[in-house]
Coordinates of C-alpha atoms in Angstrom, one line a residue:
M1 CA 102.8 99.5 72.6
K2 CA 101.7 101.9 75.3
N3 CA 98.6 100.4 77.1
D4 CA 97.4 98.9 73.9
A5 CA 98.3 95.2 73.8
A6 CA 96.1 92.3 74.9
A7 CA 98.0 89.5 73.1
V8 CA 101.5 89.4 71.7
W9 CA 103.6 87.4 69.2
N10 CA 107.3 87.3 69.7
R11 CA 108.6 87.1 66.1
T12 CA 112.3 87.2 67.2
S13 CA 114.7 84.4 67.9
D14 CA 115.2 85.6 71.5
P15 CA 112.9 85.9 74.6
V16 CA 111.1 89.3 75.0
T17 CA 109.8 90.7 78.2
V18 CA 106.7 93.0 78.4
Y19 CA 106.6 95.4 81.4
F20 CA 103.8 97.3 83.1
N21 CA 105.9 100.5 83.5
H22 CA 107.7 102.5 80.8
D23 CA 111.1 102.0 82.5
Y24 CA 111.2 98.2 82.5
K25 CA 109.7 97.9 85.9
G26 CA 106.5 96.6 87.5
A27 CA 104.5 93.5 86.5
R28 CA 106.2 91.7 83.6
Q29 CA 105.8 88.6 81.4
T30 CA 108.4 86.9 79.3
I31 CA 107.5 85.5 75.9
K32 CA 109.8 82.8 74.5
A33 CA 111.2 83.1 71.0
G34 CA 108.3 82.6 68.5
G35 CA 105.7 82.5 71.2
K36 CA 102.1 83.7 70.8
V37 CA 100.4 84.4 74.1
N38 CA 97.6 86.3 75.8
L39 CA 99.1 88.8 78.3
N40 CA 98.5 88.2 82.0
S41 CA 95.7 90.2 83.6
D42 CA 98.1 92.6 85.2
L43 CA 99.5 93.5 81.8
K44 CA 96.5 93.2 79.4
N45 CA 96.0 96.7 77.9
E46 CA 98.2 97.9 80.7
N47 CA 101.7 97.7 79.2
A48 CA 104.3 100.4 78.6
S49 CA 107.6 98.9 77.6
H50 CA 109.3 95.8 76.4
K51 CA 112.9 94.5 76.2
F52 CA 114.5 92.1 73.8
N53 CA 116.8 89.2 74.6
T54 CA 115.7 88.6 78.2
N55 CA 115.1 85.4 80.0
D56 CA 112.4 84.6 82.6
G57 CA 114.8 84.2 85.5
D58 CA 116.6 87.5 85.0
S59 CA 113.3 89.4 84.3
K60 CA 111.7 88.6 87.6
E61 CA 112.0 90.9 90.6
N62 CA 112.5 89.4 94.1
L63 CA 109.4 89.7 96.2
T64 CA 111.4 91.3 99.0
H65 CA 112.6 94.0 96.7
G66 CA 109.1 94.7 95.4
L67 CA 107.8 95.1 99.0
Y68 CA 110.6 97.4 100.2
D69 CA 111.9 98.8 96.9
A70 CA 115.4 98.5 98.4
S71 CA 118.1 95.8 98.9
G72 CA 118.3 94.1 102.3
G73 CA 114.8 92.8 102.9
S74 CA 114.6 89.1 103.7
I75 CA 112.0 86.4 104.0
T76 CA 111.8 85.3 107.7
C77 CA 109.0 82.7 107.3
G78 CA 107.8 81.2 104.1
F79 CA 104.3 80.0 103.3
D80 CA 103.3 77.2 105.7
G81 CA 106.7 77.6 107.2
Y82 CA 106.2 77.6 110.9
E83 CA 108.9 75.7 112.8
N84 CA 108.4 76.7 116.4
T85 CA 104.9 78.1 116.3
P86 CA 101.7 75.9 116.4
G87 CA 99.5 76.3 113.3
R88 CA 99.8 76.7 109.6
H89 CA 101.4 79.9 108.3
E90 CA 99.0 81.4 105.7
G91 CA 101.3 83.9 104.1
I92 CA 105.0 85.0 103.7
D93 CA 106.8 87.1 106.3
M94 CA 109.4 89.6 105.1
A95 CA 111.5 91.9 107.2
R96 CA 113.5 95.1 107.0
S97 CA 114.3 97.8 109.6
V98 CA 111.5 99.5 111.4
G99 CA 110.4 102.6 109.5
S100 CA 111.3 101.3 106.1
P101 CA 108.8 102.2 103.3
V102 CA 106.4 99.4 102.3
Y103 CA 105.0 99.3 98.8
A104 CA 102.1 97.6 97.2
L105 CA 103.0 94.4 95.3
V106 CA 99.9 94.4 93.1
R107 CA 97.4 97.0 92.0
G108 CA 93.8 97.0 93.3
E109 CA 91.2 98.5 95.6
V110 CA 91.9 99.1 99.3
I111 CA 88.9 97.3 100.9
N112 CA 90.0 97.3 104.5
I113 CA 92.4 99.2 106.8
V114 CA 93.0 98.4 110.5
R115 CA 95.7 100.8 111.7
G116 CA 96.6 98.9 114.9
S117 CA 99.5 99.8 117.2
N118 CA 102.9 98.5 118.2
G119 CA 102.7 95.5 120.6
S120 CA 101.1 92.1 120.6
G121 CA 97.5 93.4 120.9
G122 CA 97.6 96.0 118.0
L123 CA 97.4 94.0 114.8
S124 CA 97.2 96.1 111.7
T125 CA 95.7 95.2 108.3
I126 CA 95.8 96.5 104.7
A127 CA 93.6 94.5 102.3
V128 CA 94.0 95.2 98.5
Y129 CA 91.5 93.5 96.2
N130 CA 92.3 92.9 92.5
S131 CA 89.1 92.2 90.7
D132 CA 90.9 91.0 87.5
V133 CA 92.1 87.9 89.2
N134 CA 89.6 87.8 92.1
K135 CA 92.3 87.8 94.7
T136 CA 93.0 89.9 97.8
V137 CA 96.6 90.6 98.9
I138 CA 96.7 91.3 102.7
Y139 CA 99.5 93.1 104.5
L140 CA 99.8 92.7 108.3
H141 CA 101.9 94.4 111.0
T142 CA 102.8 97.5 109.1
N143 CA 102.0 101.1 109.9
P144 CA 99.5 102.1 107.1
S145 CA 100.2 105.5 105.5
S146 CA 98.1 108.2 107.0
S147 CA 96.8 109.2 103.6
L148 CA 95.7 105.7 102.6
Q149 CA 91.9 105.2 102.9
E150 CA 89.4 102.4 102.1
G151 CA 88.2 102.8 98.6
D152 CA 91.5 104.1 97.3
R153 CA 93.0 102.4 94.2
V154 CA 96.7 101.6 94.5
D155 CA 99.1 100.6 91.8
R156 CA 102.0 98.3 92.1
E157 CA 105.0 100.2 93.7
D158 CA 102.7 102.7 95.4
R159 CA 103.9 103.4 99.0
I160 CA 101.2 102.1 101.4
A161 CA 102.9 101.8 104.8
T162 CA 106.1 101.7 106.8
E163 CA 107.6 98.7 108.5
A164 CA 106.4 98.4 112.1
W165 CA 105.5 95.9 114.8
H166 CA 101.7 96.2 115.0
G167 CA 100.5 93.0 116.6
V168 CA 104.1 91.8 117.3
S169 CA 105.5 91.4 120.7
S170 CA 108.8 93.3 120.1
S171 CA 110.4 95.7 117.6
G172 CA 113.2 93.1 117.1
A173 CA 110.6 90.8 115.5
A174 CA 109.1 93.5 113.2
H175 CA 108.1 92.2 109.8
T176 CA 105.4 92.4 107.1
H177 CA 103.1 89.4 106.6
V178 CA 101.9 89.2 103.0
E179 CA 99.0 86.9 102.3
V180 CA 97.1 86.0 99.1
R181 CA 93.5 85.0 99.4
D182 CA 90.8 83.9 96.9
G183 CA 88.0 86.4 96.5
R184 CA 87.3 89.7 98.2
K185 CA 88.5 89.2 101.8
P186 CA 89.0 92.0 104.3
L187 CA 91.0 90.0 106.8
A188 CA 93.8 87.5 106.9
A189 CA 93.2 83.8 107.6
V190 CA 94.1 82.6 111.1
S191 CA 97.6 81.2 111.3
V192 CA 98.7 80.8 114.9
G193 CA 97.1 77.8 116.5
D194 CA 95.0 76.9 113.4
P195 CA 95.9 73.4 112.0
D196 CA 94.2 74.0 108.6
L197 CA 95.4 76.0 105.6
E198 CA 92.8 78.2 104.0
N199 CA 95.0 79.7 101.3
D200 CA 96.8 78.1 98.4
N201 CA 100.5 78.2 98.1
P202 CA 101.0 81.7 96.4
A203 CA 104.2 80.8 94.5
S204 CA 102.4 80.6 91.1
F205 CA 100.5 83.8 91.8
W206 CA 103.7 85.7 92.5
S207 CA 105.5 84.2 89.5
A208 CA 102.6 85.3 87.2
R209 CA 103.0 88.8 88.6
G210 CA 106.7 88.8 87.7
Y211 CA 108.2 88.0 91.2
N212 CA 110.7 85.4 92.5
V213 CA 109.7 84.3 96.0
R214 CA 112.9 85.4 97.6

């Protein structure tokens, strides 16, 4: 089935999961027993393996694992989850130790890089636009990889940065803010001090990409 399926028919009596990568990793979609479906845009003509007798919950990867490709990452602030900060939180904050590798959660074109610096005045940005779904995934506060350039195309699981505290007041608060925006957007929406949400809740977007938001 290597890179050659746009729609699938599960003719077995068990759920089957289709994966982007050959080793049962990357974007994935589970098809119920007997189901006939069009594959999601991340998998359409971009599929390399499939596994029988799976279920949707087991087949999904935790978002924190996808970002850091390691155990131990945690969500520190969910979407619209501010408790002690004024404004509406437009993304999801995840944290792991400073210097940890940070990986792309979706494939797309790098349309903006702001490298920033550690400290509250040095906000960094990596914006990755996926034209298939007309969405931009934006990563804030990381230290972008020196080799990463605007115009590059990245795949899911490509290393794009390391955990840092660019635009954050202290290393103890280091995290990566991940935000999903409609259209081609080079910058994140304003969160702190802004009472209005510009972005939709990304839970369904991440689920369609094969992630649990945890």
